[in-house]
């Protein structure tokens, strides 16, 4: 076991911070040890009340508020208590962590286009002290993210003395989540924001309204197609736009969401989509629709006033300097109407609130009118806009080129390998942009076909980049947490490259996966991995429970949810309900075993072949023309030993009395209703309470592998052997990477 631990420590020491940093080492002043340092954070009194003005948020925290959040994160990752104190002047040496200002008119830290930024910082390690000096409050905050990563990567060892001078290459370093075709709870949104902040993301683009594509699914009746407006208007006259009031954010919830993100350096950018993708509006007011029912008829006298009334309602909610009005994929034959609408909305939003607007780049072949240069264009696809032309024409723009930026949660639209819009973020498109080995993407790189046709890294109009997770497959195709699984690798890697740009240190490809995994699994302030209390990488047998004679009715387990790579073993004698905050697993009296998500979607256990769903090019997908899987509901006869495993590729799969019987899955429509498949659902294990016919349960670590992976039956010794085997294999695999085997 000592050998395993030494290999793991060596592996961690070879990992890389994300974003990568460049140290100037100073061996003469010694190393910083968390263990021996005073457990005090000191903040310069005159800097404590400093509030940035250059960012996009209208509710910027003070430096002291950032320091309070830093203290909470530091306590979590070190497992010790810390105090926060104001101090008059930062000493030249001491013991503890010191936060302050770079002071003066310091202009050495700029964005890559040369503009001075409040987001720059210096981090200096001097023996028993660490100094973080920010160009602004956010700069200090990003410096604390670097320090936390360095503490984690040191793995309990000391951090060598030295200095980092660091600033982001771009101000916009963001991610988008499609919340118009899938509901996400406020707690999930805040946790995702916390996770992204750890990797120096600065924006959360919240896509608040949209609809399932009208060319896919059972869409004979357009007004029954899933669409959602995820903000709940306070004005009763506007509430008809909402189809599912229980799947909306109130003003208080949205403002809490914005404040939480701002406290971690992230600005929420809300998007209300029009005049396309707006079935929520046309269901509410059918007379405003074109023949394609999710497009507004902009010549109808009530269309633009309706859109303005929505913005008038929500602009007071929105605590940021820029908002997004969508304006995506409208009818190009109506370009004049489209451009006039966009310009009118820009004037309305600016005159009403002082905010600027963003739109998606959209083909508008008009010879009569042009889009105002006050509008920011979010480029997403060639043929819709051209980044070089936008820069030359004087626009501000954002890089969301779909080739590197997009995911389609659960499945891509078409059976192409590699998928154009993969279901999990494709890291190789950052590390090998345009399929050129070791050409690392940065926000100046758009064109993946002609790599010579890019923007300059100093282009004045390029604000940065936003990656995007789309729910084109609909509300039932994923769980809320599956959005996190899709974004989990993308956020660290895109955040790192948007911060570093072309001037900063490169990501080391050979260690990139291990670096992402290690830092992601330790990111403080959230538990999106749904680890159990006390769980760590060496955990094998995670939790067990057996019913006692006094257990009647519902029994509190108090463990919440167990995230991916688990094996849940149940001894079942009758109908039961196993509940958690994310899911419920239940067995009915007729033998139907069902997972139900917190947002109310049911998924019965269905019969699949053990080998199906493991195509490496399209993981989890089973095409309907395969004959080995029937996908018929499985009936569970009791008493039975039931084993459920969960991992993101295999999904939630089930063995009954040692025999594989199937998985929980969803039917997915593809490519204009010409491609059909079943796809895996990856559910966390519900472990908050149990009632009914479960006599005992056990949760163990489970290592996903080949299609024939068989979890252990509920025998503790066997489970433990599997778990330790996983630790050994993991240690050897990591060692092989770093030792060059």
XYZ file of C-alpha atoms in Angstrom:
741
model
C 0.000 0.000 0.000
C 2.898 2.380 0.702
C 4.156 1.747 -2.815
C 0.745 2.681 -4.242
C 0.625 5.908 -2.254
C 4.136 6.892 -3.284
C 3.239 6.345 -6.946
C 0.093 8.465 -6.536
C 2.025 11.280 -4.840
C 4.581 11.243 -7.657
C 1.772 11.314 -10.224
C 0.071 14.295 -8.600
C 3.343 16.212 -8.427
C 3.666 15.932 -12.211
C 0.243 17.417 -12.927
C -0.376 20.923 -14.244
C -2.480 23.841 -13.024
C -5.401 24.888 -15.225
C -4.841 27.577 -16.347
C -1.083 26.836 -16.589
C 1.167 29.289 -14.761
C 4.747 30.424 -15.239
C 6.847 30.549 -12.059
C 9.910 32.657 -11.457
C 11.545 30.554 -8.770
C 13.532 31.894 -5.816
C 15.181 29.065 -3.927
C 16.770 31.365 -1.356
C 13.559 32.159 0.568
C 12.378 28.630 1.318
C 9.089 26.859 0.595
C 5.565 27.447 1.872
C 3.935 24.689 3.902
C 0.227 24.777 4.672
C 0.824 22.436 7.604
C 3.258 24.750 9.395
C 1.886 28.115 8.278
C -0.263 30.285 10.549
C -3.897 29.556 9.680
C -4.739 33.189 9.042
C -5.650 35.108 5.904
C -4.747 38.798 6.149
C -6.289 41.374 3.825
C -5.001 44.892 3.380
C -7.509 47.239 5.066
C -7.518 49.869 2.334
C -8.027 47.171 -0.325
C -10.727 45.244 1.557
C -13.464 47.649 0.482
C -12.249 47.883 -3.128
C -14.905 47.064 -5.737
C -14.103 46.566 -9.413
C -15.893 48.684 -11.998
C -14.467 47.260 -15.224
C -16.239 43.901 -15.297
C -19.683 43.064 -16.678
C -21.497 42.499 -13.391
C -23.471 45.319 -11.786
C -23.186 43.643 -8.381
C -19.400 43.266 -7.991
C -18.221 41.934 -4.630
C -15.651 43.783 -2.570
C -12.195 42.320 -2.146
C -13.185 41.395 1.417
C -16.237 39.455 0.197
C -14.016 37.559 -2.242
C -11.675 36.826 0.675
C -14.554 35.391 2.719
C -15.374 32.943 -0.076
C -11.681 32.076 -0.411
C -11.559 31.263 3.300
C -14.445 28.789 2.932
C -12.730 27.066 -0.003
C -9.375 26.954 1.789
C -10.945 25.348 4.843
C -12.588 22.728 2.661
C -9.483 21.630 0.780
C -7.136 21.760 3.792
C -9.574 20.329 6.337
C -8.527 22.958 8.895
C -10.035 26.133 10.320
C -8.754 29.506 9.137
C -9.423 33.085 10.199
C -9.684 36.260 8.119
C -8.288 39.523 9.457
C -7.806 43.048 8.138
C -4.277 44.400 8.366
C -3.032 47.946 7.895
C 0.014 47.295 5.713
C 1.141 44.013 4.228
C 4.449 42.950 5.813
C 7.472 41.985 3.777
C 7.448 38.618 5.507
C 5.404 36.762 8.077
C 3.334 33.603 8.373
C 0.018 33.091 6.648
C -1.663 34.230 3.446
C -1.703 37.955 2.625
C -4.148 39.579 0.194
C -3.749 43.090 -1.167
C -3.434 45.430 -4.111
C -0.654 45.779 -6.634
C -1.064 49.504 -5.972
C -0.444 52.568 -8.071
C -1.208 52.840 -11.769
C 0.153 49.386 -12.536
C -0.181 48.732 -16.260
C 1.957 45.640 -16.730
C -0.954 43.193 -16.648
C -3.155 43.477 -19.726
C -5.427 41.428 -21.932
C -3.746 40.102 -25.050
C -5.007 43.107 -27.041
C -3.086 45.410 -24.697
C -6.018 46.735 -22.655
C -5.242 46.977 -18.930
C -7.319 44.573 -16.852
C -8.484 44.436 -13.250
C -8.224 40.638 -13.507
C -4.428 40.452 -13.278
C -2.573 39.392 -10.144
C 0.804 38.526 -8.689
C 1.278 35.527 -6.426
C 4.496 35.371 -4.419
C 5.635 32.543 -2.145
C 8.165 33.498 0.533
C 8.908 30.773 3.033
C 6.050 30.689 5.539
C 3.952 33.306 3.712
C 2.048 33.717 0.463
C 1.212 37.135 -0.986
C -1.569 37.602 -3.547
C -1.738 41.115 -4.952
C -4.561 41.906 -7.321
C -4.823 44.555 -9.967
C -8.440 44.607 -8.847
C -10.659 42.591 -6.528
C -11.208 40.016 -9.279
C -7.490 39.806 -9.914
C -6.974 38.943 -6.268
C -9.781 36.376 -6.551
C -8.217 34.638 -9.562
C -4.942 34.564 -7.647
C -6.690 32.613 -4.879
C -7.819 30.056 -7.498
C -4.194 29.606 -8.545
C -3.097 29.173 -4.933
C -5.791 26.585 -4.206
C -4.732 24.593 -7.260
C -1.088 24.787 -6.201
C -1.986 23.534 -2.720
C -3.897 20.608 -4.226
C -1.124 19.776 -6.690
C 1.431 19.881 -3.859
C -0.583 17.045 -2.261
C 0.388 18.013 1.275
C 3.944 18.958 0.377
C 5.414 22.448 0.342
C 5.092 24.978 -2.472
C 8.562 26.172 -3.553
C 9.285 29.889 -3.253
C 8.790 32.029 -6.317
C 6.508 34.484 -8.081
C 3.739 34.354 -10.692
C 2.637 37.429 -12.672
C -0.539 36.495 -14.471
C -3.484 38.021 -16.338
C -6.148 36.620 -18.674
C -5.717 36.973 -22.414
C -9.463 37.609 -22.864
C -12.219 39.035 -20.700
C -14.901 36.630 -21.973
C -14.112 33.106 -20.833
C -17.448 31.392 -20.659
C -19.818 28.489 -21.062
C -23.442 28.324 -22.163
C -26.150 25.998 -20.853
C -29.384 25.443 -22.760
C -32.050 25.869 -20.065
C -34.863 26.418 -22.588
C -35.085 22.724 -23.540
C -34.240 21.297 -20.129
C -34.982 22.475 -16.604
C -32.084 23.073 -14.210
C -32.615 23.690 -10.517
C -31.110 26.796 -8.872
C -28.802 24.684 -6.702
C -27.382 22.965 -9.791
C -26.841 26.272 -11.592
C -24.968 27.725 -8.622
C -22.813 24.614 -8.219
C -21.932 24.681 -11.918
C -20.957 28.334 -11.581
C -18.760 27.492 -8.590
C -17.076 24.697 -10.538
C -16.377 26.949 -13.538
C -14.958 29.709 -11.353
C -12.285 27.352 -10.050
C -10.919 27.260 -13.597
C -11.124 31.065 -14.037
C -14.235 31.120 -16.222
C -15.761 34.609 -16.172
C -19.218 34.175 -17.772
C -22.205 31.830 -17.472
C -24.371 32.264 -20.577
C -27.850 31.202 -19.418
C -29.994 30.283 -22.454
C -33.364 30.882 -20.803
C -35.852 30.065 -23.572
C -36.046 27.688 -26.529
C -38.003 24.751 -27.940
C -37.454 21.223 -29.180
C -36.707 21.277 -32.937
C -39.928 21.122 -34.945
C -38.371 18.769 -37.519
C -37.731 16.024 -34.945
C -39.874 13.862 -32.703
C -43.645 13.400 -32.576
C -44.334 16.920 -33.758
C -47.597 16.573 -35.648
C -49.183 19.013 -33.192
C -46.783 21.944 -32.899
C -48.405 23.450 -29.827
C -47.626 20.310 -27.818
C -43.908 20.354 -28.614
C -41.673 20.904 -25.588
C -40.722 24.524 -25.123
C -39.908 26.473 -22.039
C -39.490 29.979 -20.759
C -37.483 29.407 -17.603
C -38.031 32.777 -15.898
C -41.367 33.381 -14.166
C -42.786 36.864 -14.850
C -44.191 38.788 -11.911
C -46.597 40.603 -14.247
C -49.775 38.436 -14.540
C -50.286 39.654 -18.112
C -47.067 37.902 -19.160
C -47.454 34.620 -17.296
C -49.126 32.925 -20.257
C -45.680 32.464 -21.752
C -44.869 29.829 -19.114
C -45.962 26.237 -19.773
C -44.523 24.662 -16.591
C -44.490 27.100 -13.676
C -42.661 24.559 -11.491
C -39.741 24.685 -13.948
C -39.004 28.394 -13.662
C -36.815 30.720 -11.658
C -38.506 33.446 -9.674
C -36.963 36.899 -9.479
C -35.577 36.117 -6.026
C -34.070 32.837 -7.264
C -32.532 34.442 -10.342
C -31.072 37.297 -8.333
C -29.644 34.806 -5.828
C -28.135 32.865 -8.754
C -26.514 36.048 -10.127
C -25.182 37.062 -6.717
C -23.730 33.613 -6.056
C -21.891 33.677 -9.391
C -20.677 37.251 -8.909
C -19.242 36.250 -5.526
C -17.020 33.861 -7.477
C -16.018 36.222 -10.278
C -18.568 34.953 -12.806
C -21.186 37.111 -14.534
C -24.469 35.520 -15.632
C -25.400 36.538 -19.205
C -29.124 35.797 -19.702
C -30.559 35.066 -23.144
C -34.218 35.404 -24.152
C -34.525 34.032 -27.681
C -36.411 35.807 -30.492
C -37.466 36.049 -33.291
C -36.541 32.387 -33.900
C -36.651 29.455 -31.489
C -39.553 31.146 -29.729
C -42.322 28.563 -29.583
C -42.992 29.692 -26.019
C -44.210 33.013 -27.416
C -46.156 31.598 -30.359
C -47.946 28.981 -28.235
C -49.003 31.852 -25.993
C -49.949 34.103 -28.908
C -50.413 31.923 -32.041
C -51.371 34.894 -34.167
C -47.759 36.114 -33.995
C -46.281 33.037 -35.720
C -45.054 32.544 -39.249
C -45.820 29.307 -41.094
C -42.851 27.808 -39.275
C -44.501 28.069 -35.898
C -41.351 28.777 -33.875
C -40.600 31.951 -35.885
C -42.187 35.288 -35.041
C -43.903 37.230 -37.787
C -42.044 40.506 -37.316
C -44.508 42.387 -39.544
C -47.385 41.635 -37.183
C -48.051 44.839 -35.224
C -47.971 43.018 -31.860
C -44.795 40.944 -32.325
C -42.099 43.474 -31.430
C -44.187 45.086 -28.639
C -44.610 41.599 -27.128
C -40.862 40.963 -27.144
C -40.249 44.435 -25.681
C -42.785 43.784 -22.914
C -40.838 40.680 -21.892
C -37.562 42.572 -21.807
C -39.166 45.418 -19.885
C -40.238 42.851 -17.279
C -36.869 41.172 -16.921
C -34.304 43.926 -17.462
C -34.687 45.047 -13.811
C -33.780 41.472 -12.802
C -30.590 41.429 -14.857
C -27.562 42.717 -12.951
C -25.066 42.899 -15.798
C -23.929 45.314 -18.513
C -24.643 42.999 -21.472
C -27.583 40.720 -22.272
C -28.325 38.307 -25.117
C -31.451 38.570 -27.274
C -30.789 35.379 -29.275
C -31.751 36.367 -32.839
C -30.620 32.964 -34.096
C -31.504 31.078 -37.304
C -34.283 33.287 -38.629
C -35.617 33.127 -42.186
C -32.862 34.662 -44.361
C -35.439 35.761 -46.957
C -36.754 38.169 -44.315
C -33.365 39.758 -43.649
C -34.579 43.360 -43.673
C -37.276 42.632 -41.080
C -34.738 40.717 -38.998
C -32.096 43.466 -39.005
C -34.604 46.181 -38.185
C -35.845 44.063 -35.258
C -32.331 43.514 -33.915
C -31.437 47.198 -34.172
C -34.715 48.253 -32.592
C -34.183 45.854 -29.692
C -30.646 47.172 -29.225
C -31.979 50.721 -28.972
C -34.780 49.628 -26.635
C -32.562 47.675 -24.263
C -29.925 50.396 -24.176
C -32.365 53.270 -23.662
C -34.278 51.317 -21.002
C -31.367 49.911 -19.010
C -28.067 51.188 -20.416
C -27.097 47.643 -21.419
C -25.592 46.420 -24.684
C -26.979 43.379 -26.477
C -25.436 40.258 -27.944
C -26.851 38.183 -30.794
C -25.875 34.935 -32.479
C -24.187 35.429 -35.832
C -26.943 34.888 -38.398
C -26.990 35.113 -42.173
C -28.864 38.314 -43.096
C -28.343 38.966 -46.844
C -29.764 42.485 -46.956
C -28.651 45.294 -49.278
C -30.763 47.874 -47.497
C -29.896 47.794 -43.787
C -27.019 46.629 -41.596
C -26.730 45.505 -37.998
C -25.605 48.265 -35.661
C -21.954 48.159 -34.636
C -23.101 48.632 -31.042
C -24.249 44.987 -31.115
C -21.892 42.158 -30.104
C -21.916 39.186 -32.489
C -21.449 35.699 -31.065
C -20.053 33.771 -34.019
C -21.049 30.101 -34.048
C -20.799 28.860 -37.632
C -19.300 29.833 -40.973
C -22.098 30.617 -43.418
C -23.878 32.473 -40.639
C -21.085 34.981 -39.942
C -17.389 35.458 -40.705
C -15.089 36.490 -37.830
C -12.530 38.268 -40.042
C -15.264 40.314 -41.717
C -16.817 41.151 -38.353
C -13.476 42.402 -37.037
C -12.797 44.389 -40.210
C -16.288 45.925 -40.077
C -15.760 47.179 -36.537
C -17.879 44.737 -34.530
C -17.132 43.227 -31.163
C -17.409 39.456 -31.370
C -17.221 36.251 -29.330
C -15.790 32.929 -30.522
C -18.345 30.106 -30.184
C -17.388 28.369 -33.443
C -19.365 25.145 -33.232
C -16.528 22.833 -34.322
C -14.636 23.388 -31.070
C -17.344 24.882 -28.833
C -20.515 22.798 -29.191
C -21.942 19.739 -27.488
C -25.332 18.123 -28.115
C -26.198 16.520 -24.798
C -26.813 12.782 -25.012
C -26.234 12.371 -28.780
C -25.043 14.161 -31.847
C -27.637 14.651 -34.594
C -25.988 12.363 -37.139
C -24.021 9.080 -37.153
C -20.709 10.667 -38.124
C -17.504 9.708 -36.367
C -16.094 11.855 -34.875
C -19.401 13.508 -34.030
C -19.725 17.156 -35.155
C -21.500 17.964 -31.884
C -20.277 15.344 -29.412
C -22.252 14.392 -26.315
C -19.189 14.965 -24.110
C -16.839 17.859 -24.700
C -14.157 16.921 -27.237
C -10.907 17.990 -25.547
C -8.831 16.919 -28.558
C -10.304 19.818 -30.551
C -8.592 22.188 -28.131
C -5.311 20.302 -27.897
C -5.222 19.540 -31.646
C -7.163 22.362 -33.263
C -8.189 21.727 -36.886
C -6.929 18.162 -36.357
C -3.357 19.480 -36.373
C -1.351 17.716 -33.718
C -0.257 20.026 -30.875
C -1.872 23.125 -32.427
C -3.649 24.280 -29.294
C -6.826 26.309 -29.730
C -7.213 29.766 -28.261
C -10.005 32.359 -28.728
C -8.271 33.888 -31.771
C -8.640 30.603 -33.682
C -11.973 30.201 -35.497
C -11.343 28.560 -38.859
C -10.678 24.820 -38.553
C -10.513 24.345 -42.329
C -8.096 27.107 -43.321
C -5.829 27.626 -40.320
C -4.207 30.675 -41.930
C -7.515 32.595 -41.875
C -7.795 33.594 -38.224
C -7.973 36.735 -36.167
C -4.838 38.263 -34.734
C -4.330 37.501 -31.068
C -4.384 41.272 -30.534
C -7.624 41.863 -32.480
C -9.449 44.755 -30.846
C -12.936 43.321 -31.367
C -12.447 39.808 -30.016
C -13.885 39.642 -26.495
C -13.059 35.944 -26.027
C -14.867 32.641 -26.206
C -17.902 30.719 -24.939
C -18.397 26.962 -25.207
C -21.978 25.663 -25.451
C -23.982 22.672 -24.181
C -27.225 22.258 -26.139
C -30.263 20.154 -25.266
C -31.352 19.535 -28.863
C -32.529 16.047 -27.871
C -35.095 17.390 -25.442
C -35.902 17.605 -21.779
C -36.080 13.853 -21.124
C -32.817 12.941 -22.887
C -30.592 13.842 -19.939
C -30.565 14.259 -16.220
C -29.470 17.615 -14.849
C -26.194 16.093 -13.723
C -25.521 14.671 -17.190
C -25.028 18.267 -18.352
C -22.219 18.487 -15.817
C -20.690 15.232 -17.079
C -20.681 16.703 -20.606
C -19.070 19.965 -19.460
C -16.777 18.511 -16.803
C -13.652 18.232 -18.966
C -14.495 21.124 -21.253
C -14.723 23.848 -18.627
C -11.160 23.346 -17.284
C -9.578 23.029 -20.722
C -11.457 25.906 -22.396
C -11.076 28.092 -19.318
C -7.338 27.456 -19.349
C -6.862 28.336 -23.013
C -9.161 31.373 -22.889
C -7.075 32.619 -19.963
C -3.671 31.831 -21.488
C -4.481 32.777 -25.092
C -1.554 32.489 -27.468
C 0.933 34.116 -25.079
C 0.595 31.939 -21.978
C 2.043 28.517 -21.184
C 0.679 25.619 -23.214
C -1.269 22.707 -21.769
C 0.881 19.583 -21.513
C -1.064 17.017 -23.592
C 0.374 13.895 -21.945
C -0.834 15.000 -18.507
C -3.961 16.916 -19.531
C -6.521 14.176 -18.778
C -4.962 13.410 -15.409
C -4.718 17.120 -14.541
C -8.383 17.711 -15.448
C -9.535 14.681 -13.487
C -7.534 15.504 -10.384
C -8.460 19.182 -10.205
C -12.104 18.601 -11.161
C -12.577 16.021 -8.452
C -11.177 18.440 -5.842
C -12.788 21.719 -6.960
C -14.134 23.286 -3.735
C -17.530 24.758 -2.923
C -19.666 22.202 -4.782
C -20.321 18.466 -5.001
C -21.424 17.882 -8.586
C -19.571 14.558 -8.529
C -21.955 13.605 -5.708
C -19.305 12.109 -3.472
C -20.497 10.521 -0.261
C -19.384 11.966 3.086
C -15.789 10.904 3.687
C -15.357 9.417 0.222
C -11.936 9.713 -1.403
C -10.086 8.203 -4.331
C -9.094 5.170 -2.270
C -12.653 4.468 -1.106
C -13.966 1.036 -2.057
C -16.794 -0.057 0.197
C -18.657 3.244 0.498
C -21.858 2.613 2.443
C -23.965 -0.249 3.710
C -27.251 -0.650 5.561
C -29.372 -3.552 6.759
C -32.939 -3.363 7.983
C -33.421 -3.998 11.697
C -36.514 -5.308 13.429
C -37.368 -1.786 14.600
C -37.206 -0.220 11.122
C -40.775 0.542 10.097
C -41.948 2.785 7.273
C -39.377 5.115 5.793
C -35.818 4.818 7.111
C -33.449 7.795 6.877
C -30.096 6.876 5.342
C -28.847 10.466 5.206
C -26.321 9.967 2.389
C -27.913 12.105 -0.328
C -26.756 10.769 -3.711
C -23.785 8.707 -4.858
C -22.259 9.878 -8.111
C -20.836 7.956 -11.032
C -18.757 4.779 -10.935
C -20.758 3.023 -8.256
C -22.257 -0.394 -7.707
C -25.497 -0.468 -5.696
C -26.444 -3.906 -4.395
C -29.959 -4.461 -3.056
C -31.598 -7.439 -1.346
C -35.236 -7.005 -2.375
C -38.329 -8.793 -1.032
C -41.102 -6.545 -2.354
C -42.043 -3.131 -3.714
C -39.806 -0.345 -2.449
C -38.796 3.289 -2.880
C -35.207 4.444 -2.531
C -35.135 8.240 -2.511
C -32.506 10.965 -2.905
C -32.303 14.635 -3.844
C -31.576 13.898 -7.522
C -33.413 10.648 -8.242
C -35.796 8.001 -6.927
C -35.466 4.289 -7.633
C -38.692 2.345 -7.112
C -40.101 -1.121 -7.670
C -43.857 -1.290 -8.183
C -46.185 -4.099 -7.224
C -46.247 -5.319 -10.847
C -42.439 -5.677 -10.923
C -41.539 -2.520 -12.837
C -38.212 -1.031 -11.751
C -38.112 2.722 -12.474
C -35.701 5.607 -12.006
C -37.432 8.989 -11.643
C -35.538 12.273 -11.845
C -36.112 15.252 -9.582
C -37.790 17.037 -12.497
C -40.333 14.251 -12.890
C -39.222 12.084 -15.839
C -39.678 8.307 -15.473
C -37.308 5.711 -16.964
C -38.277 2.028 -16.613
C -35.662 -0.712 -16.787
C -35.530 -2.014 -20.375
C -34.048 -5.158 -21.879
C -30.732 -4.643 -23.671
C -27.933 -6.944 -24.682
C -24.865 -6.670 -22.469
C -22.666 -5.870 -25.498
C -24.826 -3.083 -26.925
C -24.118 0.604 -26.372
C -20.326 0.474 -26.369
C -19.504 1.761 -29.849
C -16.476 3.966 -29.063
C -17.486 6.480 -31.736
C -21.006 6.905 -30.348
C -20.827 5.855 -26.709
C -24.077 4.766 -25.116
C -26.072 4.790 -28.345
C -27.954 1.715 -29.586
C -29.452 2.066 -33.062
C -33.020 0.822 -33.458
C -32.079 -1.503 -36.326
C -30.010 -3.652 -33.949
C -31.795 -6.891 -33.151
C -29.891 -7.997 -30.054
C -31.741 -5.540 -27.762
C -35.538 -5.502 -27.551
C -35.830 -2.433 -25.253
C -38.976 -3.928 -23.743
C -39.649 -3.201 -20.054
C -38.161 -5.791 -17.690
C -40.277 -7.355 -14.930
C -38.449 -8.007 -11.662
C -39.698 -10.998 -9.662
C -39.034 -10.889 -5.920
C -37.260 -11.940 -3.837
C -34.167 -10.938 -5.786
C -30.633 -9.684 -5.489
C -30.479 -6.548 -7.643
C -27.241 -4.823 -8.632
C -27.309 -1.418 -10.328
C -24.133 0.153 -11.688
C -23.706 3.746 -12.813
C -21.138 5.302 -15.127
C -21.465 7.980 -17.784
C -20.830 5.716 -20.797
C -22.550 2.503 -19.740
C -25.274 4.424 -17.957
C -27.313 2.737 -15.222
C -27.261 -1.007 -15.882
C -28.854 -3.833 -13.925
C -28.047 -7.410 -12.939
C -30.695 -9.586 -11.253
C -29.518 -12.669 -9.356
C -26.178 -12.398 -11.173
C -27.610 -12.116 -14.705
C -27.472 -8.947 -16.773
C -31.002 -7.862 -17.763
C -30.778 -4.357 -19.204
C -30.410 -0.661 -18.564
C -32.366 2.547 -18.016
C -32.478 4.468 -21.300
C -34.216 7.063 -23.458
C -35.488 7.027 -27.030
C -33.739 9.679 -29.134
C -34.931 11.116 -32.431
C -32.222 12.142 -34.860
C -31.608 13.765 -38.235
C -35.057 15.028 -39.279
C -36.788 11.879 -38.005
C -34.674 9.541 -40.135
C -32.345 8.231 -37.435
C -33.607 6.626 -34.253
C -31.721 5.251 -31.298
C -31.852 4.391 -27.620
C -29.304 6.045 -25.367
C -28.057 5.408 -21.864
C -29.271 7.304 -18.818
C -26.630 7.763 -16.127
C -28.411 8.083 -12.776
C -26.805 8.740 -9.431
C -27.746 6.322 -6.649
C -30.434 7.736 -4.302
C -29.358 7.219 -0.698
C -31.327 9.652 1.448
C -34.147 7.348 2.589
C -35.649 3.933 1.926
C -39.044 2.396 2.496
C -40.646 -0.892 1.551
C -39.075 -4.174 0.578
C -35.336 -3.490 0.714
C -33.731 -5.650 3.381
C -30.170 -4.484 2.860
C -28.104 -2.384 0.519
C -24.429 -1.800 -0.158
C -22.651 0.800 -2.274
C -19.178 0.104 -3.641
C -16.769 1.737 -6.048
C -17.228 0.380 -9.559
C -14.689 0.550 -12.361
C -16.287 0.949 -15.802
C -14.674 -1.300 -18.360
C -15.703 -3.419 -21.269
C -19.243 -4.331 -22.229
C -18.928 -7.523 -20.168
C -18.114 -5.711 -16.920
C -19.865 -7.519 -14.121
C -20.134 -5.819 -10.736
C -19.635 -7.828 -7.573
C -22.624 -9.426 -5.951
C -23.282 -8.102 -2.424
C -20.421 -9.951 -0.767
C -18.222 -7.457 1.151
C -14.898 -9.254 0.635
C -15.376 -9.519 -3.110
C -16.379 -5.879 -3.308
C -13.316 -4.812 -1.361
C -11.026 -6.815 -3.630
C -12.531 -5.122 -6.671
C -12.051 -1.699 -5.094
C -8.382 -2.231 -4.189
C -7.796 -3.633 -7.652
C -9.117 -0.375 -9.061
C -6.714 1.641 -6.893
C -3.763 -0.491 -8.007
C -4.741 -0.293 -11.678
C -5.273 3.466 -11.433
C -1.921 3.977 -9.739
C -0.138 1.852 -12.336
C -1.920 3.639 -15.197
C -0.997 7.078 -13.862
C 2.553 5.977 -13.220
C 2.787 4.652 -16.765
C 1.813 8.041 -18.131
C 4.394 9.939 -16.137
C 7.187 7.384 -16.434
C 6.689 7.019 -20.175
C 5.712 3.343 -20.214
